[in-house]
Coordinates of N, CA and C in Angstrom, one line a residue:
X1 N 83.1 -95.1 250.2 CA 82.4 -93.9 250.5 C 80.9 -94.1 250.4
X2 N 80.2 -93.6 251.4 CA 78.7 -93.7 251.4 C 78.2 -92.5 250.7
X3 N 77.2 -92.8 249.8 CA 76.6 -91.7 249.1 C 75.4 -91.2 249.8
X4 N 75.2 -89.9 249.9 CA 74.0 -89.3 250.5 C 73.6 -88.1 249.5
X5 N 72.4 -88.1 249.1 CA 71.9 -87.1 248.2 C 72.0 -85.7 248.7
X6 N 72.6 -84.8 247.9 CA 72.7 -83.4 248.3 C 71.4 -82.8 247.9
X7 N 70.8 -82.0 248.8 CA 69.5 -81.3 248.6 C 69.6 -79.9 249.0
X8 N 68.7 -79.1 248.6 CA 68.6 -77.7 249.1 C 68.1 -77.6 250.5
X9 N 67.2 -78.6 250.9 CA 66.6 -78.6 252.2 C 66.4 -80.1 252.6
X10 N 66.7 -80.4 253.8 CA 66.6 -81.8 254.4 C 65.4 -81.8 255.4
X11 N 64.9 -83.0 255.6 CA 63.8 -83.1 256.7 C 64.2 -84.2 257.7
X12 N 63.3 -84.4 258.6 CA 63.7 -85.4 259.7 C 63.9 -86.8 259.2
X13 N 63.3 -87.2 258.1 CA 63.6 -88.5 257.5 C 65.0 -88.5 256.9
X14 N 65.5 -87.4 256.4 CA 66.9 -87.4 255.9 C 67.8 -87.5 257.1
X15 N 67.5 -86.9 258.2 CA 68.3 -87.0 259.4 C 68.4 -88.5 259.9
X16 N 67.2 -89.1 259.9 CA 67.1 -90.5 260.3 C 68.0 -91.4 259.5
X17 N 68.0 -91.1 258.1 CA 68.8 -91.9 257.2 C 70.2 -91.6 257.4
X18 N 70.6 -90.4 257.6 CA 72.0 -90.0 257.8 C 72.6 -90.7 259.0
X19 N 71.8 -90.7 260.1 CA 72.3 -91.4 261.3 C 72.5 -92.9 261.1
X20 N 71.5 -93.5 260.3 CA 71.6 -94.9 260.0 C 72.9 -95.2 259.2
X21 N 73.1 -94.3 258.2 CA 74.3 -94.5 257.4 C 75.6 -94.3 258.2
X22 N 75.6 -93.3 259.1 CA 76.8 -93.1 259.9 C 77.1 -94.3 260.9
X23 N 76.0 -94.9 261.4 CA 76.1 -96.0 262.3 C 76.2 -97.4 261.7
X24 N 75.9 -97.4 260.4 CA 75.9 -98.7 259.7 C 77.2 -99.2 259.1
X25 N 77.2 -100.3 258.4 CA 78.4 -100.8 257.8 C 79.0 -99.8 256.8
X26 N 80.2 -99.5 256.9 CA 80.9 -98.5 256.0 C 80.7 -97.1 256.5
X27 N 80.0 -96.9 257.6 CA 79.8 -95.6 258.1 C 81.0 -95.1 259.0
X28 N 80.7 -94.4 260.0 CA 81.7 -93.8 260.9 C 82.1 -94.9 262.0
X29 N 83.4 -95.2 262.1 CA 83.8 -96.2 263.1 C 83.5 -95.8 264.5
X30 N 83.5 -94.5 264.8 CA 83.2 -94.0 266.2 C 81.7 -94.1 266.4
X31 N 80.8 -93.6 265.5 CA 79.4 -93.6 265.6 C 78.9 -95.0 265.8
X32 N 79.4 -96.0 265.0 CA 78.9 -97.3 265.0 C 79.1 -98.1 266.3
X33 N 80.0 -97.7 267.2 CA 80.3 -98.4 268.4 C 79.7 -97.7 269.6
X34 N 79.0 -96.7 269.5 CA 78.4 -95.9 270.6 C 77.3 -96.7 271.3
X35 N 77.1 -96.4 272.6 CA 76.0 -97.0 273.3 C 75.2 -95.9 274.0
X36 N 74.1 -96.3 274.6 CA 73.3 -95.3 275.3 C 74.2 -94.6 276.4
X37 N 74.9 -95.4 277.0 CA 75.8 -95.0 278.1 C 76.9 -94.1 277.6
X38 N 77.5 -94.4 276.5 CA 78.7 -93.7 276.0 C 78.3 -92.3 275.5
X39 N 77.0 -92.1 275.1 CA 76.6 -90.8 274.5 C 75.6 -90.1 275.5
X40 N 75.4 -90.6 276.7 CA 74.5 -90.0 277.6 C 74.9 -88.6 277.9
X41 N 76.1 -88.3 278.1 CA 76.5 -86.9 278.5 C 76.3 -86.0 277.3
X42 N 76.4 -86.5 276.1 CA 76.2 -85.7 274.9 C 74.7 -85.2 274.9
X43 N 73.8 -86.0 275.2 CA 72.4 -85.6 275.2 C 72.2 -84.5 276.3
X44 N 72.8 -84.7 277.4 CA 72.6 -83.6 278.5 C 73.3 -82.3 278.0
X45 N 74.5 -82.4 277.4 CA 75.2 -81.2 277.0 C 74.4 -80.5 275.9
X46 N 73.8 -81.2 275.0 CA 73.0 -80.6 273.9 C 71.8 -79.9 274.5
X47 N 71.1 -80.6 275.4 CA 69.9 -80.0 276.1 C 70.3 -78.7 276.8
X48 N 71.4 -78.7 277.5 CA 71.9 -77.5 278.2 C 72.2 -76.4 277.2
X49 N 72.8 -76.7 276.1 CA 73.1 -75.7 275.0 C 71.9 -75.2 274.4
X50 N 70.8 -76.0 274.2 CA 69.6 -75.5 273.7 C 68.9 -74.5 274.7
X51 N 69.0 -74.9 276.0 CA 68.5 -74.0 277.0 C 69.2 -72.6 277.0
X52 N 70.5 -72.7 276.8 CA 71.3 -71.4 276.8 C 70.9 -70.6 275.6
X53 N 70.6 -71.2 274.5 CA 70.1 -70.5 273.3 C 68.8 -69.8 273.6
X54 N 67.9 -70.5 274.3 CA 66.6 -69.9 274.7 C 66.9 -68.7 275.6
X55 N 67.8 -68.9 276.6 CA 68.1 -67.8 277.5 C 68.6 -66.5 276.9
X56 N 69.4 -66.7 275.8 CA 69.9 -65.5 275.1 C 69.0 -65.1 273.9
X57 N 67.9 -65.8 273.7 CA 67.0 -65.5 272.7 C 67.6 -65.4 271.3
X58 N 68.4 -66.4 271.0 CA 69.1 -66.5 269.7 C 68.5 -67.6 268.9
X59 N 67.7 -67.2 267.9 CA 66.9 -68.1 267.1 C 67.8 -69.1 266.3
X60 N 68.8 -68.5 265.6 CA 69.6 -69.4 264.8 C 70.4 -70.4 265.7
X61 N 70.9 -70.0 266.8 CA 71.5 -70.9 267.7 C 70.6 -71.9 268.3
X62 N 69.3 -71.5 268.5 CA 68.3 -72.5 269.0 C 68.0 -73.5 268.0
X63 N 67.9 -73.1 266.7 CA 67.7 -74.1 265.6 C 68.9 -75.1 265.6
X64 N 70.1 -74.6 265.7 CA 71.3 -75.5 265.7 C 71.2 -76.5 266.9
X65 N 71.0 -75.9 268.1 CA 71.0 -76.7 269.3 C 69.9 -77.7 269.4
X66 N 68.7 -77.3 269.0 CA 67.6 -78.3 269.0 C 67.8 -79.4 268.0
X67 N 68.5 -79.0 266.9 CA 68.9 -80.0 265.9 C 69.9 -81.0 266.5
X68 N 70.8 -80.5 267.4 CA 71.7 -81.5 268.1 C 70.9 -82.4 269.0
X69 N 69.9 -81.8 269.7 CA 69.1 -82.6 270.6 C 68.3 -83.7 269.8
X70 N 67.7 -83.2 268.7 CA 67.0 -84.2 267.9 C 67.9 -85.3 267.3
X71 N 69.1 -84.9 266.9 CA 70.1 -85.9 266.5 C 70.4 -86.9 267.6
X72 N 70.5 -86.4 268.8 CA 70.8 -87.3 269.9 C 69.7 -88.3 270.1
X73 N 68.5 -87.8 270.0 CA 67.3 -88.7 270.2 C 67.3 -89.8 269.1
X74 N 67.6 -89.3 267.8 CA 67.6 -90.3 266.7 C 68.8 -91.3 266.9
X75 N 69.9 -90.8 267.4 CA 71.1 -91.6 267.6 C 70.7 -92.7 268.6
X76 N 70.1 -92.3 269.8 CA 69.7 -93.3 270.8 C 68.7 -94.3 270.2
X77 N 67.8 -93.8 269.4 CA 66.8 -94.7 268.8 C 67.5 -95.7 267.8
X78 N 68.5 -95.2 267.1 CA 69.2 -96.1 266.2 C 70.0 -97.2 266.9
X79 N 70.6 -96.8 268.1 CA 71.3 -97.8 268.9 C 70.3 -98.8 269.4
X80 N 69.2 -98.4 269.8 CA 68.2 -99.3 270.3 C 67.6 -100.2 269.2
X81 N 67.4 -99.6 268.1 CA 66.9 -100.4 266.9 C 67.9 -101.5 266.5
X82 N 69.2 -101.2 266.5 CA 70.2 -102.2 266.1 C 70.2 -103.3 267.2
X83 N 69.9 -102.9 268.5 CA 69.8 -103.9 269.5 C 68.5 -104.6 269.6
X84 N 67.6 -104.3 268.7 CA 66.2 -104.8 268.7 C 65.5 -104.6 270.0
X85 N 65.7 -103.4 270.5 CA 65.1 -103.0 271.8 C 63.8 -102.1 271.6
X86 N 64.0 -101.0 270.8 CA 62.9 -100.2 270.4 C 63.3 -99.3 269.2
X87 N 62.3 -98.6 268.7 CA 62.6 -97.8 267.5 C 62.2 -96.3 267.7
X88 N 62.5 -95.5 266.8 CA 62.1 -94.1 266.9 C 60.6 -94.0 266.8
X89 N 60.0 -94.9 266.0 CA 58.5 -94.9 266.0 C 57.9 -95.3 267.3
X90 N 58.6 -96.2 268.1 CA 58.1 -96.6 269.4 C 58.1 -95.3 270.3
X91 N 59.2 -94.5 270.2 CA 59.3 -93.3 271.0 C 58.1 -92.4 270.6
X92 N 57.9 -92.2 269.3 CA 56.9 -91.3 268.8 C 55.5 -91.8 269.3
X93 N 55.3 -93.1 269.2 CA 54.0 -93.7 269.6 C 53.8 -93.4 271.1
X94 N 54.8 -93.7 271.9 CA 54.6 -93.5 273.4 C 54.4 -92.0 273.7
X95 N 55.1 -91.1 273.0 CA 54.9 -89.7 273.2 C 53.5 -89.2 272.8
X96 N 53.1 -89.7 271.7 CA 51.7 -89.3 271.2 C 50.7 -89.8 272.2
X97 N 50.8 -91.0 272.7 CA 49.8 -91.6 273.6 C 49.8 -90.8 274.9
X98 N 51.0 -90.4 275.4 CA 51.1 -89.6 276.6 C 50.5 -88.2 276.5
X99 N 50.8 -87.6 275.3 CA 50.2 -86.2 275.1 C 48.6 -86.3 275.0
X100 N 48.1 -87.4 274.3 CA 46.7 -87.5 274.3 C 46.1 -87.8 275.6
X101 N 46.8 -88.6 276.4 CA 46.3 -89.0 277.8 C 46.3 -87.8 278.7
X102 N 47.3 -87.0 278.6 CA 47.5 -85.9 279.5 C 46.9 -84.6 279.1
X103 N 46.1 -84.6 278.0 CA 45.4 -83.4 277.5 C 43.9 -83.8 277.3
X104 N 43.3 -84.3 278.3 CA 41.8 -84.6 278.2 C 41.0 -83.3 278.1
X105 N 41.6 -82.2 278.4 CA 40.9 -80.9 278.3 C 40.9 -80.4 276.8
X106 N 41.7 -81.1 276.0 CA 41.7 -80.8 274.5 C 41.1 -82.0 273.8
X107 N 41.5 -83.2 274.1 CA 41.0 -84.4 273.4 C 39.9 -85.2 274.1
X108 N 39.4 -84.7 275.2 CA 38.4 -85.5 276.0 C 37.3 -84.5 276.5
X109 N 36.8 -84.9 277.6 CA 35.6 -84.1 278.1 C 35.9 -83.3 279.4
X110 N 37.2 -83.2 279.7 CA 37.6 -82.4 280.9 C 37.7 -81.0 280.5
X111 N 37.4 -80.1 281.4 CA 37.3 -78.7 281.1 C 38.5 -78.0 281.7
X112 N 39.2 -77.1 280.9 CA 40.3 -76.3 281.4 C 40.3 -75.0 280.6
X113 N 39.8 -73.9 281.2 CA 39.6 -72.7 280.5 C 40.9 -71.8 280.4
X114 N 41.9 -72.1 281.2 CA 43.1 -71.3 281.2 C 44.3 -72.2 281.5
X115 N 45.5 -71.6 281.4 CA 46.7 -72.3 281.5 C 46.9 -73.0 282.9
X116 N 46.4 -72.3 283.9 CA 46.5 -72.8 285.3 C 45.7 -74.1 285.4
X117 N 44.5 -74.1 284.9 CA 43.6 -75.2 285.0 C 44.2 -76.4 284.2
X118 N 44.8 -76.1 283.0 CA 45.4 -77.1 282.2 C 46.6 -77.8 282.9
X119 N 47.4 -77.0 283.6 CA 48.5 -77.5 284.3 C 48.0 -78.4 285.4
X120 N 46.9 -78.0 286.1 CA 46.4 -78.8 287.2 C 45.9 -80.2 286.7
X121 N 45.3 -80.2 285.5 CA 44.8 -81.4 284.9 C 46.1 -82.3 284.6
X122 N 47.1 -81.7 283.9 CA 48.3 -82.4 283.5 C 49.0 -83.0 284.8
X123 N 49.1 -82.2 285.8 CA 49.8 -82.7 287.0 C 49.0 -83.8 287.7
X124 N 47.7 -83.7 287.8 CA 46.9 -84.7 288.4 C 47.0 -86.1 287.6
X125 N 47.0 -86.0 286.3 CA 47.1 -87.2 285.5 C 48.5 -87.8 285.7
X126 N 49.5 -87.0 285.7 CA 50.9 -87.4 285.9 C 51.1 -88.1 287.3
X127 N 50.5 -87.5 288.3 CA 50.5 -88.0 289.7 C 49.9 -89.4 289.7
X128 N 48.7 -89.6 289.0 CA 48.0 -90.9 289.0 C 48.8 -91.9 288.2
X129 N 49.5 -91.5 287.1 CA 50.3 -92.4 286.4 C 51.5 -92.9 287.2
X130 N 52.1 -92.0 288.0 CA 53.2 -92.4 288.8 C 52.8 -93.4 289.9
X131 N 51.6 -93.1 290.5 CA 51.1 -94.0 291.5 C 50.8 -95.4 290.9
X132 N 50.2 -95.4 289.7 CA 49.8 -96.6 289.0 C 51.1 -97.4 288.7
X133 N 52.1 -96.7 288.3 CA 53.4 -97.4 287.9 C 54.1 -98.0 289.2
X134 N 54.0 -97.2 290.3 CA 54.6 -97.7 291.5 C 53.9 -99.0 292.0
X135 N 52.6 -99.0 291.9 CA 51.8 -100.2 292.3 C 52.1 -101.3 291.4
X136 N 52.2 -101.1 290.1 CA 52.5 -102.1 289.1 C 53.9 -102.7 289.3
X137 N 54.9 -101.8 289.6 CA 56.2 -102.3 289.9 C 56.3 -103.1 291.1
X138 N 55.6 -102.7 292.2 CA 55.5 -103.4 293.4 C 54.9 -104.8 293.2
X139 N 53.8 -104.9 292.5 CA 53.1 -106.1 292.2 C 54.1 -107.0 291.4
X140 N 54.8 -106.5 290.4 CA 55.7 -107.3 289.6 C 56.8 -107.8 290.5
X141 N 57.3 -107.0 291.4 CA 58.4 -107.4 292.3 C 57.9 -108.5 293.2
X142 N 56.7 -108.4 293.7 CA 56.2 -109.5 294.6 C 56.0 -110.8 293.8
X143 N 55.5 -110.7 292.6 CA 55.3 -111.9 291.7 C 56.6 -112.6 291.4
X144 N 57.7 -111.8 291.4 CA 59.0 -112.4 291.0 C 59.6 -113.2 292.2
X145 N 59.1 -112.9 293.4 CA 59.6 -113.6 294.6 C 59.1 -115.0 294.8

């Protein structure tokens, strides 16, 4: 039996540890053999259930369903970490960098006085990033030939 400390309130670090215990030696036989592909549909289902909770304006259900989405993200990160591919911290780092990059109206010198202007800034940056990625991918493909 795996011991996990009982608390009055848990945080995201506890969830991370719980997933590691479930997927690790002595944990759950089902959890430990899952792959990104095998739990892909679970991530989609949980995201849809969270959207449904938003649609019906049910706060308690939204907490539960967002928790399930968060658990799926942590589960995928744990799978990747065991495969030495990436970690949850890599996901957080990439997300923080993207938010900083796409909010120059907050963290830089671009001006956006309302939501519409902010969306235009976000969309323009996203468009440029996609163009840059397409060019990089094309260059890499040519270099491989």
